[in-house]
Amino acid sequence: MTAPVIHVAAALTVDADGRALMVRKHDTTVFMQPGGKIEPGESPLDCLRRELFEELGLELAAEDFTWLGTFEEDAANEPGHRVLAEVFTLTIDAAAPVVAAEIAESIWVDPAAPGDIDLAPLSSRALLPLLV
């Protein structure tokens, strides 16, 4: 049986020092790239812009994003599911994000040495290694 797939848009977000922005949702321990589920009829970029505004207070233009690619990994918070992520890169000021909605915490990490935090498979296996 094939694992159900969750289609999301995610931002591989860095600051001027090359650190990556990671977020953790309420009632979870796993840190991941900001983003969220793509709604019916919504483009991945529109989804990402909406999610970043709702979750981090970031109001960004489409031109601020660069398409990176599509990645598939085990889902972090939905056991037995896979996540299919449409990923864009983005550079922002480290002071810009303000957590809201379902986000409990945001942190900036060194992609080469993120420290002792629980990372989503998409982050640890696919995205952070691209920054090293």
PDB file of C-alpha atoms in Angstrom:
ATOM      1  CA  MET A   1       0.000   0.000   0.000  1.00  0.00           C
ATOM      2  CA  THR A   2       1.303   3.437  -0.941  1.00  0.00           C
ATOM      3  CA  ALA A   3       1.507   6.059   1.807  1.00  0.00           C
ATOM      4  CA  PRO A   4      -0.921   8.978   1.437  1.00  0.00           C
ATOM      5  CA  VAL A   5       0.759  12.140   0.098  1.00  0.00           C
ATOM      6  CA  ILE A   6       0.327  15.642   1.543  1.00  0.00           C
ATOM      7  CA  HIS A   7       1.014  18.378  -1.046  1.00  0.00           C
ATOM      8  CA  VAL A   8       2.673  21.434   0.505  1.00  0.00           C
ATOM      9  CA  ALA A   9       4.613  24.563  -0.371  1.00  0.00           C
ATOM     10  CA  ALA A  10       7.709  25.343   1.703  1.00  0.00           C
ATOM     11  CA  ALA A  11      10.278  28.124   1.940  1.00  0.00           C
ATOM     12  CA  LEU A  12      13.979  27.399   2.327  1.00  0.00           C
ATOM     13  CA  THR A  13      14.487  30.739   4.055  1.00  0.00           C
ATOM     14  CA  VAL A  14      17.896  32.158   4.892  1.00  0.00           C
ATOM     15  CA  ASP A  15      19.231  35.363   6.412  1.00  0.00           C
ATOM     16  CA  ALA A  16      22.280  37.414   5.431  1.00  0.00           C
ATOM     17  CA  ASP A  17      24.511  35.103   7.505  1.00  0.00           C
ATOM     18  CA  GLY A  18      23.304  31.971   5.680  1.00  0.00           C
ATOM     19  CA  ARG A  19      21.311  30.662   8.634  1.00  0.00           C
ATOM     20  CA  ALA A  20      18.087  28.780   7.869  1.00  0.00           C
ATOM     21  CA  LEU A  21      14.733  29.675   9.399  1.00  0.00           C
ATOM     22  CA  MET A  22      12.991  26.727  11.059  1.00  0.00           C
ATOM     23  CA  VAL A  23       9.548  26.667  12.661  1.00  0.00           C
ATOM     24  CA  ARG A  24       7.781  24.363  15.119  1.00  0.00           C
ATOM     25  CA  LYS A  25       4.012  24.004  15.318  1.00  0.00           C
ATOM     26  CA  HIS A  26       2.099  23.971  18.612  1.00  0.00           C
ATOM     27  CA  ASP A  27       1.983  20.538  20.307  1.00  0.00           C
ATOM     28  CA  THR A  28       4.891  19.162  18.222  1.00  0.00           C
ATOM     29  CA  THR A  29       8.639  18.798  18.742  1.00  0.00           C
ATOM     30  CA  VAL A  30       9.737  18.798  15.099  1.00  0.00           C
ATOM     31  CA  PHE A  31      11.263  21.854  13.403  1.00  0.00           C
ATOM     32  CA  MET A  32      10.720  22.336   9.660  1.00  0.00           C
ATOM     33  CA  GLN A  33      10.750  24.931   6.909  1.00  0.00           C
ATOM     34  CA  PRO A  34       7.829  27.364   7.034  1.00  0.00           C
ATOM     35  CA  GLY A  35       4.961  26.729   4.648  1.00  0.00           C
ATOM     36  CA  GLY A  36       1.799  24.704   4.507  1.00  0.00           C
ATOM     37  CA  LYS A  37      -0.778  22.691   2.641  1.00  0.00           C
ATOM     38  CA  ILE A  38      -1.794  23.864  -0.816  1.00  0.00           C
ATOM     39  CA  GLU A  39      -5.533  24.533  -1.034  1.00  0.00           C
ATOM     40  CA  PRO A  40      -7.598  23.452  -4.071  1.00  0.00           C
ATOM     41  CA  GLY A  41      -7.096  25.884  -6.953  1.00  0.00           C
ATOM     42  CA  GLU A  42      -4.161  27.595  -5.218  1.00  0.00           C
ATOM     43  CA  SER A  43      -0.717  27.780  -6.825  1.00  0.00           C
ATOM     44  CA  PRO A  44       2.258  26.676  -4.693  1.00  0.00           C
ATOM     45  CA  LEU A  45       3.646  30.218  -4.637  1.00  0.00           C
ATOM     46  CA  ASP A  46       0.293  31.757  -3.641  1.00  0.00           C
ATOM     47  CA  CYS A  47       0.018  29.146  -0.884  1.00  0.00           C
ATOM     48  CA  LEU A  48       3.487  29.936   0.395  1.00  0.00           C
ATOM     49  CA  ARG A  49       2.916  33.687   0.394  1.00  0.00           C
ATOM     50  CA  ARG A  50      -0.388  33.162   2.301  1.00  0.00           C
ATOM     51  CA  GLU A  51       1.182  30.785   4.836  1.00  0.00           C
ATOM     52  CA  LEU A  52       4.185  33.034   5.496  1.00  0.00           C
ATOM     53  CA  PHE A  53       1.843  35.958   6.127  1.00  0.00           C
ATOM     54  CA  GLU A  54      -0.492  33.949   8.410  1.00  0.00           C
ATOM     55  CA  GLU A  55       2.236  32.157  10.354  1.00  0.00           C
ATOM     56  CA  LEU A  56       5.128  34.659  10.446  1.00  0.00           C
ATOM     57  CA  GLY A  57       3.664  38.054   9.529  1.00  0.00           C
ATOM     58  CA  LEU A  58       5.786  38.203   6.347  1.00  0.00           C
ATOM     59  CA  GLU A  59       4.170  40.101   3.492  1.00  0.00           C
ATOM     60  CA  LEU A  60       6.302  39.254   0.477  1.00  0.00           C
ATOM     61  CA  ALA A  61       6.084  39.840  -3.265  1.00  0.00           C
ATOM     62  CA  ALA A  62       6.175  36.930  -5.702  1.00  0.00           C
ATOM     63  CA  GLU A  63       9.498  38.322  -7.000  1.00  0.00           C
ATOM     64  CA  ASP A  64      11.088  37.691  -3.564  1.00  0.00           C
ATOM     65  CA  PHE A  65      10.967  33.916  -4.170  1.00  0.00           C
ATOM     66  CA  THR A  66      13.106  31.642  -6.349  1.00  0.00           C
ATOM     67  CA  TRP A  67      11.805  28.233  -7.391  1.00  0.00           C
ATOM     68  CA  LEU A  68      14.055  25.438  -6.072  1.00  0.00           C
ATOM     69  CA  GLY A  69      12.213  22.233  -6.954  1.00  0.00           C
ATOM     70  CA  THR A  70       9.855  19.469  -5.839  1.00  0.00           C
ATOM     71  CA  PHE A  71      10.957  17.150  -3.034  1.00  0.00           C
ATOM     72  CA  GLU A  72       9.302  14.123  -1.416  1.00  0.00           C
ATOM     73  CA  GLU A  73      10.033  12.775   2.060  1.00  0.00           C
ATOM     74  CA  ASP A  74       8.333  11.158   5.054  1.00  0.00           C
ATOM     75  CA  ALA A  75       5.906  13.556   6.745  1.00  0.00           C
ATOM     76  CA  ALA A  76       7.097  14.866  10.106  1.00  0.00           C
ATOM     77  CA  ASN A  77       3.832  15.152  12.015  1.00  0.00           C
ATOM     78  CA  GLU A  78       1.556  12.721  10.136  1.00  0.00           C
ATOM     79  CA  PRO A  79       2.792   9.141  10.682  1.00  0.00           C
ATOM     80  CA  GLY A  80       2.467   6.891   7.646  1.00  0.00           C
ATOM     81  CA  HIS A  81       2.219   9.846   5.245  1.00  0.00           C
ATOM     82  CA  ARG A  82       4.628  11.339   2.717  1.00  0.00           C
ATOM     83  CA  VAL A  83       5.023  15.047   2.019  1.00  0.00           C
ATOM     84  CA  LEU A  84       5.395  16.330  -1.547  1.00  0.00           C
ATOM     85  CA  ALA A  85       6.904  19.803  -1.189  1.00  0.00           C
ATOM     86  CA  GLU A  86       7.065  22.563  -3.786  1.00  0.00           C
ATOM     87  CA  VAL A  87      10.081  24.466  -2.455  1.00  0.00           C
ATOM     88  CA  PHE A  88      11.119  28.067  -3.018  1.00  0.00           C
ATOM     89  CA  THR A  89      14.153  29.914  -1.656  1.00  0.00           C
ATOM     90  CA  LEU A  90      13.912  33.250   0.072  1.00  0.00           C
ATOM     91  CA  THR A  91      16.285  35.631   1.882  1.00  0.00           C
ATOM     92  CA  ILE A  92      14.876  37.813   4.665  1.00  0.00           C
ATOM     93  CA  ASP A  93      16.048  39.905   7.599  1.00  0.00           C
ATOM     94  CA  ALA A  94      16.545  37.712  10.672  1.00  0.00           C
ATOM     95  CA  ALA A  95      14.362  40.018  12.795  1.00  0.00           C
ATOM     96  CA  ALA A  96      11.386  39.857  10.408  1.00  0.00           C
ATOM     97  CA  PRO A  97       9.446  36.697  11.444  1.00  0.00           C
ATOM     98  CA  VAL A  98       6.858  37.018  14.210  1.00  0.00           C
ATOM     99  CA  VAL A  99       5.223  33.689  15.077  1.00  0.00           C
ATOM    100  CA  ALA A 100       1.426  33.451  14.870  1.00  0.00           C
ATOM    101  CA  ALA A 101      -1.373  30.991  14.022  1.00  0.00           C
ATOM    102  CA  GLU A 102      -0.247  27.376  14.577  1.00  0.00           C
ATOM    103  CA  ILE A 103       3.457  28.238  14.898  1.00  0.00           C
ATOM    104  CA  ALA A 104       4.780  27.966  18.456  1.00  0.00           C
ATOM    105  CA  GLU A 105       8.413  28.873  17.821  1.00  0.00           C
ATOM    106  CA  SER A 106      10.851  29.962  15.142  1.00  0.00           C
ATOM    107  CA  ILE A 107      14.631  29.645  15.261  1.00  0.00           C
ATOM    108  CA  TRP A 108      17.584  30.355  12.973  1.00  0.00           C
ATOM    109  CA  VAL A 109      20.019  27.464  12.563  1.00  0.00           C
ATOM    110  CA  ASP A 110      23.390  26.871  10.950  1.00  0.00           C
ATOM    111  CA  PRO A 111      22.553  24.436   8.111  1.00  0.00           C
ATOM    112  CA  ALA A 112      25.866  22.594   8.617  1.00  0.00           C
ATOM    113  CA  ALA A 113      25.300  22.196  12.369  1.00  0.00           C
ATOM    114  CA  PRO A 114      21.637  22.771  13.285  1.00  0.00           C
ATOM    115  CA  GLY A 115      22.222  21.701  16.865  1.00  0.00           C
ATOM    116  CA  ASP A 116      20.286  19.319  19.070  1.00  0.00           C
ATOM    117  CA  ILE A 117      16.811  19.850  17.637  1.00  0.00           C
ATOM    118  CA  ASP A 118      14.344  17.410  16.126  1.00  0.00           C
ATOM    119  CA  LEU A 119      14.257  18.111  12.365  1.00  0.00           C
ATOM    120  CA  ALA A 120      11.633  17.044   9.838  1.00  0.00           C
ATOM    121  CA  PRO A 121      12.925  14.482   7.322  1.00  0.00           C
ATOM    122  CA  LEU A 122      12.400  16.976   4.471  1.00  0.00           C
ATOM    123  CA  SER A 123      14.630  19.470   6.282  1.00  0.00           C
ATOM    124  CA  SER A 124      17.373  17.115   7.431  1.00  0.00           C
ATOM    125  CA  ARG A 125      17.588  14.844   4.353  1.00  0.00           C
ATOM    126  CA  ALA A 126      16.767  17.172   1.459  1.00  0.00           C
ATOM    127  CA  LEU A 127      16.753  20.908   2.138  1.00  0.00           C
ATOM    128  CA  LEU A 128      19.376  21.892   4.734  1.00  0.00           C
ATOM    129  CA  PRO A 129      22.108  19.870   2.930  1.00  0.00           C
ATOM    130  CA  LEU A 130      21.562  22.123  -0.109  1.00  0.00           C
ATOM    131  CA  LEU A 131      22.800  25.099   1.930  1.00  0.00           C
ATOM    132  CA  VAL A 132      26.030  23.424   3.084  1.00  0.00           C
TER     133      VAL A 132
END
